[in-house]
Amino acid sequence: MEQIVIPENVQDISGDAFYGCSSLSSFEIKSSILNGTGYGIFTDCSSLSTVTISGELSTIPKAMFSGAQYITSITIPETVTEIGESAFQNCSSLKQVTIPENVQSIDAFAFNNCTSLKSVSFPSNLKSLGYRSFYNCTALQQVVIPENVQSIGMEAFSGCNTLNKFEIKSDVLNDTGSQIFSGCSNLKTVTISGKLSTIPKAMFSGAQYITSITIPETVTEIGESAFQKCSSLKQVTIPENVQSLGAFAFDSCTSLKSVTFLSNLKSIGYRSFYNCTALQQVEMPENVESVGMESFAGCSAMTKFTTRAVNANWSYSVFQYDSRLVVYGLEGATIETYAKDNNIKFVSMGHAPGWFTGTDGNVRYYDQNGNMVKNQFAFDGEYTYYLQADGSPMKDRLTYHPDGQHIIYFDSDGHEVFNSFQYCPSVGYTCYFDSQGYIYKDQITFVGDKVYYLNANGKMEQNGWFRFANGRDFGYANSDGTLKTDGFSYDPWGRIVFYHWNGMVARGLITDGAYYYNMDATDGHYLGSFPVN
């Protein structure tokens, strides 16, 4: 089969519908509705290179072209408003994409692993880019984010190791995720041409080759971890309108030699300049009202700290762990001289904001007013916790998310688990939690070339023959949880069965093109065969 045309009234194409059509080179879709379309439609269609969408689709469905690795180009209809999750994932030969003007949303994994994609043009109406939407696009070199974009998902451009230039025209990025540029080893130029009021949380975290950046004058807040681990960043001027520096804002910017604060700055967050080992001198303006714990701790090259903020509330250990040195109200003297002359070891005006480890060994978090945070989620820059009624983190607990629908898990350290298999001692079996931390139930999942199944209780099937939660299909799980997917083999009673790519045992009539094989409709064991011709 070389060509296929899907007529206009088709509303659903099931997963693997054209699996293994190795001569299929041309595919046309006339339909305008494909909302129920499944995964892996073109798996092993090794000749597919041309796809035409002549129907007025409003959505490119979830995983529609996922794995179609020989498609080099595609025209997305102007009627499309959303590009669904994993829509073009692993289209490794796709070289260029123009997103139509009406598209407002590009969902998670949409162009994940499109390793030949060199350029992408975003339309002016685009509002959101999903989690890992362009993850590991290793040929992508330049990106311009248009002005109407309001959120960029976590790791959206992570792994784009040839990306060297990035421009943001947007004015609002309130919902932006972390590690957007993780692994972007060649990113050196970032331009913010939009009138941002906030540099979002973790916006540039881990962009280790950015040497300089101009923060717009419209910015009033630099968010938590915004420039964390930008280890090549050498100089920063904080704009006049900035009032707040979030926790970890410039944490581990190890090349940062100078920073200029302007007069409207009011608060410096927890560890905001922690471990900036090249930072030598700091002058703090008079309007600063609070200085977070360990905000300059680990700045081993600092020789001079000058401040006019005589009324500021200084937290614990602003400069270093051991001596708990807090210096304020000095002009011109070095830290060492001032400490020696005044014998200052510790100054506090109430409980400092930030994370603390209590005598019981549990971390707790205090807000900017010195109040312990309770009965809510909190993020310390690396892990997510749920802080209970006593402020301590929930540990080793499968529990309902506050939405009352999804189940999440906190490990023995109190860290919420994401994108990972996790053994849960409280129930005695291994589960899988997705990018939102939600448990998988009755789901087949893939990790690399391995297939796993999480049953209706969320338990990873292991050690033998099992029935899927639909009550009809069978499969076989090895001791490590991987499913048998190797075609003809044996069931536990020595009978011949056929294991599909997804771990399910074939039932009914199947064919390899030369023979038809009759598999028992109940449990899939082999009954007989006859030639196709």
Coordinates of C-alpha atoms in Angstrom, one line a residue:
M1 CA 0.0 0.0 0.0
E2 CA 1.6 3.3 -1.2
Q3 CA -1.1 5.9 -0.8
I4 CA -4.0 6.6 1.6
V5 CA -6.7 9.3 1.6
I6 CA -8.8 9.7 4.7
P7 CA -12.3 11.0 3.7
E8 CA -13.9 14.0 5.3
N9 CA -16.4 12.2 7.7
V10 CA -13.8 10.2 9.6
Q11 CA -13.7 11.4 13.2
D12 CA -11.3 8.8 14.8
I13 CA -8.2 6.8 13.8
S14 CA -7.2 4.2 16.3
G15 CA -3.6 3.7 17.5
D16 CA -1.4 1.7 15.1
A17 CA -4.0 1.9 12.4
F18 CA -1.3 1.8 9.6
Y19 CA 1.4 0.0 11.6
G20 CA 4.1 -1.5 9.4
C21 CA 2.8 -0.1 6.1
S22 CA 6.4 0.1 4.9
S23 CA 5.6 1.2 1.3
L24 CA 3.2 3.9 2.4
S25 CA 4.7 7.2 1.0
S26 CA 1.7 9.6 0.7
F27 CA -1.0 10.3 3.2
E28 CA -3.9 12.8 2.8
I29 CA -6.4 13.8 5.5
K30 CA -9.7 15.4 4.3
S31 CA -11.4 15.1 7.7
S32 CA -12.0 18.2 9.8
I33 CA -12.5 16.4 13.1
L34 CA -10.0 13.9 14.5
N35 CA -10.5 14.4 18.2
G36 CA -10.3 10.7 19.3
T37 CA -7.2 9.8 17.3
G38 CA -4.7 7.4 19.0
Y39 CA -1.0 6.9 19.3
G40 CA 1.5 5.4 16.9
I41 CA -0.6 5.6 13.7
F42 CA 2.4 5.6 11.5
T43 CA 4.7 3.3 13.5
D44 CA 7.2 1.6 11.1
C45 CA 5.9 3.4 8.0
S46 CA 9.5 3.6 6.8
S47 CA 8.7 5.3 3.4
L48 CA 6.2 7.9 4.6
S49 CA 7.5 11.3 3.5
T50 CA 4.4 13.3 2.4
V51 CA 1.4 14.2 4.5
T52 CA -1.3 16.5 3.2
I53 CA -4.1 17.9 5.4
S54 CA -6.8 19.2 3.1
G55 CA -9.5 19.2 5.8
E56 CA -10.3 22.2 8.0
L57 CA -8.9 20.7 11.2
S58 CA -9.1 22.9 14.3
T59 CA -6.7 20.6 16.2
I60 CA -3.7 18.5 15.3
P61 CA -4.7 15.6 17.6
K62 CA -2.6 14.1 20.4
A63 CA 0.3 12.0 19.0
M64 CA -1.1 12.2 15.4
F65 CA 2.3 12.1 13.7
S66 CA 4.4 10.8 16.6
G67 CA 7.2 8.6 15.3
A68 CA 6.7 9.4 11.6
Q69 CA 10.5 9.8 11.4
Y70 CA 10.8 10.3 7.6
I71 CA 8.4 13.2 7.1
T72 CA 10.6 16.1 6.1
S73 CA 7.9 18.8 5.8
I74 CA 4.2 19.4 6.5
T75 CA 1.7 22.2 6.0
I76 CA -0.5 22.8 9.0
P77 CA -3.9 24.2 7.9
E78 CA -4.7 27.8 8.8
T79 CA -7.8 26.6 10.7
V80 CA -5.8 24.9 13.4
T81 CA -5.9 26.6 16.8
E82 CA -4.1 23.9 18.9
I83 CA -1.2 21.5 18.2
G84 CA -1.9 18.5 20.6
E85 CA 0.4 16.7 23.0
S86 CA 3.2 14.7 21.2
A87 CA 1.7 15.6 17.8
F88 CA 5.0 15.6 16.0
Q89 CA 7.1 13.8 18.6
N90 CA 10.1 11.9 17.2
C91 CA 9.6 13.2 13.6
S92 CA 13.4 13.2 13.3
S93 CA 13.5 14.3 9.6
L94 CA 11.2 17.3 10.0
K95 CA 13.4 20.3 9.0
Q96 CA 11.1 23.4 9.1
V97 CA 7.7 24.3 10.6
T98 CA 5.5 27.3 10.2
I99 CA 2.9 27.5 12.8
P100 CA -0.4 29.0 11.4
E101 CA -1.6 32.4 12.6
N102 CA -4.6 31.0 14.5
V103 CA -2.6 28.6 16.7
Q104 CA -2.9 29.6 20.4
S105 CA -1.5 26.5 22.1
I106 CA 1.4 24.1 21.4
D107 CA 1.0 21.3 23.9
A108 CA 3.5 19.1 25.8
F109 CA 6.0 17.1 23.7
A110 CA 4.5 18.5 20.5
F111 CA 7.9 18.7 18.7
N112 CA 9.9 16.6 21.2
N113 CA 13.0 15.0 19.5
C114 CA 12.5 16.6 16.1
T115 CA 16.3 16.4 15.8
S116 CA 16.4 17.9 12.2
L117 CA 14.2 20.9 13.0
K118 CA 16.4 24.0 12.2
S119 CA 13.8 26.7 12.3
V120 CA 10.4 27.4 13.7
S121 CA 8.2 30.4 13.2
F122 CA 5.6 31.2 15.9
P123 CA 2.4 33.1 15.1
S124 CA 1.4 36.3 16.8
N125 CA -1.7 34.7 18.4
L126 CA 0.3 32.0 20.2
K127 CA -0.4 32.0 24.0
S128 CA 1.3 29.0 25.5
L129 CA 4.1 26.5 24.9
G130 CA 3.8 23.2 26.7
Y131 CA 6.1 21.1 28.8
R132 CA 9.1 19.9 26.7
S133 CA 7.3 21.1 23.6
F134 CA 10.6 21.5 21.7
Y135 CA 12.7 19.2 24.0
N136 CA 15.9 17.8 22.3
C137 CA 15.5 19.7 19.0
T138 CA 19.2 19.4 18.6
A139 CA 19.3 21.4 15.2
L140 CA 17.3 24.4 16.4
Q141 CA 19.4 27.5 16.4
Q142 CA 17.2 30.6 17.0
V143 CA 13.8 31.2 18.6
V144 CA 11.6 34.3 18.9
I145 CA 8.8 34.2 21.4
P146 CA 5.9 36.5 20.2
E147 CA 4.3 39.2 22.3
N148 CA 1.0 37.3 23.2
V149 CA 2.7 34.3 24.8
Q150 CA 1.8 34.1 28.5
S151 CA 3.4 30.8 29.5
I152 CA 6.3 28.6 28.6
G153 CA 6.3 25.1 30.0
M154 CA 9.1 23.5 32.0
E155 CA 12.1 22.3 29.9
A156 CA 10.3 23.7 26.7
F157 CA 13.7 24.0 24.9
S158 CA 15.8 21.8 27.1
G159 CA 18.4 19.8 25.2
C160 CA 18.4 22.2 22.2
N161 CA 22.2 22.1 22.3
T162 CA 22.7 24.2 19.1
L163 CA 20.3 27.0 20.2
N164 CA 22.4 30.2 20.4
K165 CA 19.9 33.0 20.2
F166 CA 16.6 33.6 22.0
E167 CA 14.3 36.6 21.9
I168 CA 11.3 37.3 24.1
K169 CA 8.7 39.8 22.8
S170 CA 6.1 38.9 25.4
D171 CA 5.0 41.3 28.1
V172 CA 3.5 38.6 30.4
L173 CA 5.1 35.2 31.4
N174 CA 3.5 34.6 34.7
D175 CA 3.0 30.8 34.4
T176 CA 6.5 30.0 33.0
G177 CA 8.2 26.8 34.2
S178 CA 11.7 25.9 35.2
Q179 CA 14.7 24.7 33.3
I180 CA 13.5 26.0 30.0
F181 CA 17.1 26.1 28.7
S182 CA 18.6 23.1 30.6
G183 CA 21.2 21.5 28.4
C184 CA 21.2 24.4 25.9
S185 CA 25.0 24.4 25.9
N186 CA 25.4 27.0 23.1
L187 CA 22.9 29.6 24.2
K188 CA 24.8 32.9 24.5
T189 CA 22.4 35.7 23.5
V190 CA 19.1 36.4 25.1
T191 CA 17.1 39.5 24.2
I192 CA 14.0 40.7 26.1
S193 CA 12.2 43.2 23.9
G194 CA 8.8 42.8 25.6
K195 CA 7.7 45.0 28.5
L196 CA 7.9 42.3 31.1
S197 CA 7.0 43.3 34.7
T198 CA 8.5 40.1 36.1
I199 CA 11.4 37.8 35.2
P200 CA 9.5 34.5 35.9
K201 CA 10.6 31.8 38.3
A202 CA 13.6 29.8 37.0
M203 CA 13.3 31.5 33.5
F204 CA 17.0 31.3 32.7
S205 CA 18.1 28.7 35.4
G206 CA 20.9 26.6 34.1
A207 CA 21.7 28.7 31.0
Q208 CA 25.4 28.3 31.8
Y209 CA 26.8 30.1 28.7
I210 CA 24.9 33.4 28.8
T211 CA 27.6 36.0 29.5
S212 CA 25.4 39.1 29.7
I213 CA 21.7 40.0 29.7
T214 CA 19.8 43.3 29.7
I215 CA 16.8 43.3 32.0
P216 CA 14.0 45.7 30.8
E217 CA 13.3 48.8 32.8
T218 CA 9.7 47.7 33.1
V219 CA 10.7 44.8 35.4
T220 CA 9.7 45.2 39.1
E221 CA 10.5 41.7 40.3
I222 CA 13.2 39.1 39.5
G223 CA 11.6 35.7 40.3
E224 CA 12.9 32.8 42.3
S225 CA 15.9 31.0 40.7
A226 CA 15.5 33.3 37.6
F227 CA 19.3 33.3 36.8
Q228 CA 20.4 30.4 39.0
K229 CA 23.5 28.6 37.8
C230 CA 24.1 31.0 34.9
S231 CA 27.8 30.3 35.6
S232 CA 29.2 32.5 32.7
L233 CA 27.1 35.6 33.6
K234 CA 29.7 38.3 34.5
Q235 CA 27.8 41.6 35.2
V236 CA 24.3 42.6 36.1
T237 CA 22.5 45.9 36.6
I238 CA 19.2 45.6 38.4
P239 CA 16.8 48.1 36.8
E240 CA 15.4 51.1 38.7
N241 CA 11.9 49.7 39.1
V242 CA 12.9 46.4 40.6
Q243 CA 11.7 46.1 44.2
S244 CA 12.2 42.4 44.8
L245 CA 14.8 39.7 44.2
G246 CA 13.4 36.2 44.7
A247 CA 15.1 33.3 46.5
F248 CA 18.1 31.8 44.6
A249 CA 17.7 34.6 41.9
F250 CA 21.5 34.6 41.1
D251 CA 22.5 31.5 43.1
S252 CA 25.8 30.0 41.8
C253 CA 26.5 32.6 39.2
T254 CA 30.2 31.9 39.7
S255 CA 31.5 34.4 37.1
L256 CA 29.5 37.3 38.4
K257 CA 32.0 40.0 39.5
S258 CA 29.8 43.0 40.0
V259 CA 26.1 43.8 40.6
T260 CA 24.5 47.2 40.7
F261 CA 21.4 47.7 42.8
L262 CA 19.3 50.8 42.2
S263 CA 17.3 52.9 44.7
N264 CA 13.8 51.2 44.6
L265 CA 15.0 47.8 45.7
K266 CA 13.2 46.7 48.9
S267 CA 13.9 43.0 49.4
I268 CA 16.7 40.5 48.7
G269 CA 15.6 36.9 48.9
Y270 CA 17.0 33.8 50.5
R271 CA 20.3 32.7 48.9
S272 CA 19.7 35.2 46.1
F273 CA 23.5 35.6 45.5
Y274 CA 24.6 32.4 47.2
N275 CA 28.0 31.0 46.1
C276 CA 28.7 33.8 43.7
T277 CA 32.4 33.1 44.2
A278 CA 33.7 35.9 41.9
L279 CA 31.6 38.7 43.5
Q280 CA 34.0 41.2 45.2
Q281 CA 32.0 44.3 46.2
V282 CA 28.4 45.1 46.9
E283 CA 26.7 48.5 47.6
M284 CA 23.2 48.3 48.9
P285 CA 20.8 51.2 48.6
E286 CA 18.9 52.8 51.5
N287 CA 15.4 51.6 50.7
V288 CA 16.1 47.9 51.3
E289 CA 13.8 46.6 54.0
S290 CA 14.8 42.9 54.2
V291 CA 17.9 40.9 53.5
G292 CA 17.3 37.1 53.2
M293 CA 19.2 34.4 55.0
E294 CA 22.5 33.4 53.4
S295 CA 21.8 35.9 50.6
F296 CA 25.6 36.4 50.2
A297 CA 26.9 33.3 51.8
G298 CA 29.7 31.5 49.9
C299 CA 30.8 34.7 48.2
S300 CA 34.4 33.9 49.0
A301 CA 36.0 36.7 47.0
M302 CA 34.0 39.5 48.6
T303 CA 36.1 42.1 50.4
K304 CA 33.8 45.0 50.7
F305 CA 30.1 45.4 51.5
T306 CA 28.6 48.8 51.8
T307 CA 25.1 49.6 52.8
R308 CA 23.0 52.6 53.7
A309 CA 19.9 50.5 54.5
V310 CA 20.1 51.2 58.2
N311 CA 16.5 50.1 58.9
A312 CA 16.6 46.8 57.0
N313 CA 15.6 43.6 58.7
W314 CA 18.7 41.3 58.4
S315 CA 18.2 37.5 58.5
Y316 CA 20.5 34.8 59.8
S317 CA 23.8 34.1 58.2
V318 CA 23.7 36.7 55.4
F319 CA 27.4 36.2 54.6
Q320 CA 28.5 32.8 55.9
Y321 CA 27.4 29.8 57.8
D322 CA 29.9 29.6 60.7
S323 CA 30.2 33.0 62.2
R324 CA 26.6 34.1 61.3
L325 CA 28.0 37.5 60.5
V326 CA 25.5 40.3 59.7
V327 CA 26.9 43.7 58.8
Y328 CA 24.8 46.8 58.4
G329 CA 25.2 50.6 58.5
L330 CA 28.8 50.7 57.4
E331 CA 30.3 52.8 54.7
G332 CA 33.8 52.1 53.3
A333 CA 35.1 49.5 55.8
T334 CA 35.8 45.9 54.8
I335 CA 33.7 43.1 56.3
E336 CA 36.7 41.7 58.2
T337 CA 37.6 45.1 59.8
Y338 CA 34.0 45.8 60.8
A339 CA 33.5 42.4 62.3
K340 CA 36.7 42.6 64.3
D341 CA 36.2 46.1 65.6
N342 CA 32.5 45.6 66.5
N343 CA 32.6 41.9 67.5
I344 CA 29.4 41.3 65.6
K345 CA 28.5 37.6 65.2
F346 CA 24.7 37.6 65.0
V347 CA 21.9 40.1 64.6
S348 CA 18.2 39.3 64.1
M349 CA 14.9 41.2 64.1
G350 CA 12.5 38.3 64.1
H351 CA 12.5 34.9 62.4
A352 CA 14.2 35.1 59.0
P353 CA 12.3 34.0 55.9
G354 CA 13.4 31.0 54.0
W355 CA 14.1 27.3 54.6
F356 CA 15.4 26.0 57.9
T357 CA 16.3 22.5 59.3
G358 CA 14.8 22.1 62.7
T359 CA 16.1 20.1 65.7
D360 CA 13.8 17.2 64.6
G361 CA 15.7 17.0 61.3
N362 CA 12.8 18.3 59.2
V363 CA 13.0 21.3 56.9
R364 CA 10.4 24.1 57.4
Y365 CA 9.7 27.2 55.5
Y366 CA 9.0 30.8 56.7
D367 CA 7.5 33.5 54.6
Q368 CA 8.6 37.1 54.2
N369 CA 6.6 38.0 57.4
G370 CA 8.4 35.3 59.5
N371 CA 5.4 33.1 59.6
M372 CA 5.8 29.3 59.3
V373 CA 4.2 28.0 56.1
K374 CA 1.6 25.2 56.8
N375 CA -0.9 23.0 55.0
Q376 CA 0.4 23.9 51.5
F377 CA 2.9 23.0 48.8
A378 CA 6.3 24.7 48.8
F379 CA 9.3 24.6 46.5
D380 CA 12.9 25.1 47.7
G381 CA 14.4 25.6 44.2
E382 CA 14.9 21.9 43.6
Y383 CA 12.1 19.9 45.2
T384 CA 8.4 20.2 45.9
Y385 CA 7.1 19.5 49.4
Y386 CA 3.8 19.5 51.2
L387 CA 4.1 21.2 54.5
Q388 CA 1.8 19.8 57.1
A389 CA 0.0 21.4 60.1
D390 CA 3.2 21.5 62.1
G391 CA 5.2 22.8 59.1
S392 CA 7.1 19.6 58.6
P393 CA 7.0 17.9 55.1
M394 CA 4.8 14.9 54.4
K395 CA 7.0 11.9 53.9
D396 CA 6.6 8.4 52.4
R397 CA 2.9 9.0 51.7
L398 CA 0.6 8.2 48.9
T399 CA -2.1 10.8 49.3
Y400 CA -4.8 12.6 47.3
H401 CA -3.8 15.9 45.7
P402 CA -5.9 18.8 47.1
D403 CA -8.0 18.6 43.9
G404 CA -9.5 15.4 45.4
Q405 CA -9.1 13.4 42.2
H406 CA -5.4 12.6 41.6
I407 CA -3.0 10.6 43.8
I408 CA 0.5 11.8 44.4
Y409 CA 3.5 10.6 46.4
F410 CA 6.1 12.1 48.7
D411 CA 9.3 10.0 49.2
S412 CA 11.2 9.4 52.4
D413 CA 12.8 12.9 52.1
G414 CA 9.5 14.6 51.6
H415 CA 10.1 15.3 47.9
E416 CA 7.1 15.0 45.6
V417 CA 7.9 12.5 42.8
F418 CA 7.6 13.5 39.2
N419 CA 8.3 11.6 35.9
S420 CA 9.6 8.5 37.7
F421 CA 8.9 5.0 38.9
Q422 CA 8.8 4.9 42.7
Y423 CA 8.6 2.0 45.1
C424 CA 6.1 3.0 47.8
P425 CA 6.8 1.1 51.1
S426 CA 3.4 2.1 52.5
V427 CA 1.6 -0.1 49.9
G428 CA 4.5 -2.4 49.1
Y429 CA 4.7 -2.0 45.3
T430 CA 6.2 0.2 42.5
C431 CA 4.1 3.0 40.9
Y432 CA 4.7 5.6 38.2
F433 CA 4.1 9.3 38.6
D434 CA 3.8 11.7 35.6
S435 CA 5.1 15.3 35.0
Q436 CA 2.3 16.7 37.3
G437 CA 3.1 14.1 40.0
Y438 CA -0.1 12.2 39.3
I439 CA -0.1 8.4 39.6
Y440 CA -0.7 6.2 36.5
K441 CA -3.6 3.8 36.8
D442 CA -4.5 1.2 34.1
Q443 CA -1.9 2.7 31.7
I444 CA 0.8 1.3 29.5
T445 CA 3.9 3.5 29.5
F446 CA 7.1 3.5 27.6
V447 CA 10.6 4.3 28.9
G448 CA 13.1 4.2 26.0
D449 CA 12.4 0.9 24.3
K450 CA 10.9 -0.7 27.4
V451 CA 7.1 -1.2 28.0
Y452 CA 5.5 -1.3 31.4
Y453 CA 1.9 -1.6 32.7
L454 CA 0.5 0.1 35.8
N455 CA -2.7 -1.7 36.8
A456 CA -6.0 -0.3 38.0
N457 CA -4.5 0.2 41.5
G458 CA -1.4 1.9 40.2
K459 CA 0.8 -1.1 40.8
M460 CA 3.5 -1.9 38.2
E461 CA 2.9 -5.5 37.0
Q462 CA 5.8 -7.8 37.7
N463 CA 6.7 -11.5 37.8
G464 CA 4.3 -13.3 35.4
W465 CA 1.1 -13.6 33.6
F466 CA -1.6 -11.0 34.3
R467 CA -4.8 -9.6 33.0
F468 CA -5.3 -6.0 32.0
A469 CA -7.9 -3.9 33.8
N470 CA -10.2 -4.1 30.8
G471 CA -10.9 -7.7 31.9
R472 CA -10.2 -9.1 28.4
D473 CA -6.5 -8.8 27.5
F474 CA -3.5 -10.7 28.9
G475 CA 0.2 -9.9 29.1
Y476 CA 3.4 -11.1 30.7
A477 CA 5.6 -9.0 33.0
N478 CA 9.2 -9.8 33.7
S479 CA 10.6 -9.4 37.3
D480 CA 11.8 -5.9 36.5
G481 CA 8.3 -4.9 35.3
T482 CA 9.1 -4.9 31.5
L483 CA 6.5 -6.5 29.4
K484 CA 7.1 -9.2 26.8
T485 CA 6.7 -7.5 23.4
D486 CA 8.7 -9.9 21.2
G487 CA 6.0 -11.4 18.9
F488 CA 5.5 -15.2 19.0
S489 CA 6.5 -16.8 22.2
Y490 CA 5.0 -18.9 25.0
D491 CA 2.5 -18.3 27.8
P492 CA 3.2 -19.7 31.3
W493 CA 1.6 -23.1 30.3
G494 CA 3.9 -23.6 27.3
R495 CA 1.3 -22.6 24.7
I496 CA 2.2 -20.4 21.7
V497 CA 0.9 -16.8 21.9
F498 CA 1.8 -13.5 20.2
Y499 CA 2.9 -10.5 22.3
H500 CA 2.1 -7.2 20.6
W501 CA 4.4 -4.1 20.8
N502 CA 2.3 -2.8 23.7
G503 CA 2.6 -6.1 25.7
M504 CA -1.0 -7.3 25.0
V505 CA -1.5 -10.9 23.8
A506 CA -3.1 -11.1 20.4
R507 CA -6.6 -12.6 20.2
G508 CA -8.5 -13.6 17.1
L509 CA -7.1 -13.6 13.5
I510 CA -3.7 -11.9 12.9
T511 CA -1.3 -12.0 9.9
D512 CA 2.3 -11.3 8.9
G513 CA 1.4 -10.9 5.2
A514 CA 2.2 -14.5 4.3
Y515 CA 0.0 -16.4 6.8
Y516 CA -3.1 -15.9 8.9
Y517 CA -2.8 -17.1 12.5
N518 CA -5.8 -18.0 14.5
M519 CA -5.3 -17.1 18.1
D520 CA -7.9 -18.1 20.8
A521 CA -10.4 -15.3 21.3
T522 CA -10.3 -15.8 25.1
D523 CA -6.6 -16.1 26.2
G524 CA -4.8 -15.8 22.8
H525 CA -3.2 -19.2 22.6
Y526 CA -2.4 -20.4 19.0
L527 CA -5.0 -22.6 17.3
G528 CA -3.7 -22.9 13.7
S529 CA -2.7 -21.0 10.5
F530 CA -3.3 -20.9 6.8
P531 CA -1.6 -19.0 4.0
V532 CA -2.9 -15.6 2.9
N533 CA -3.1 -16.7 -0.8

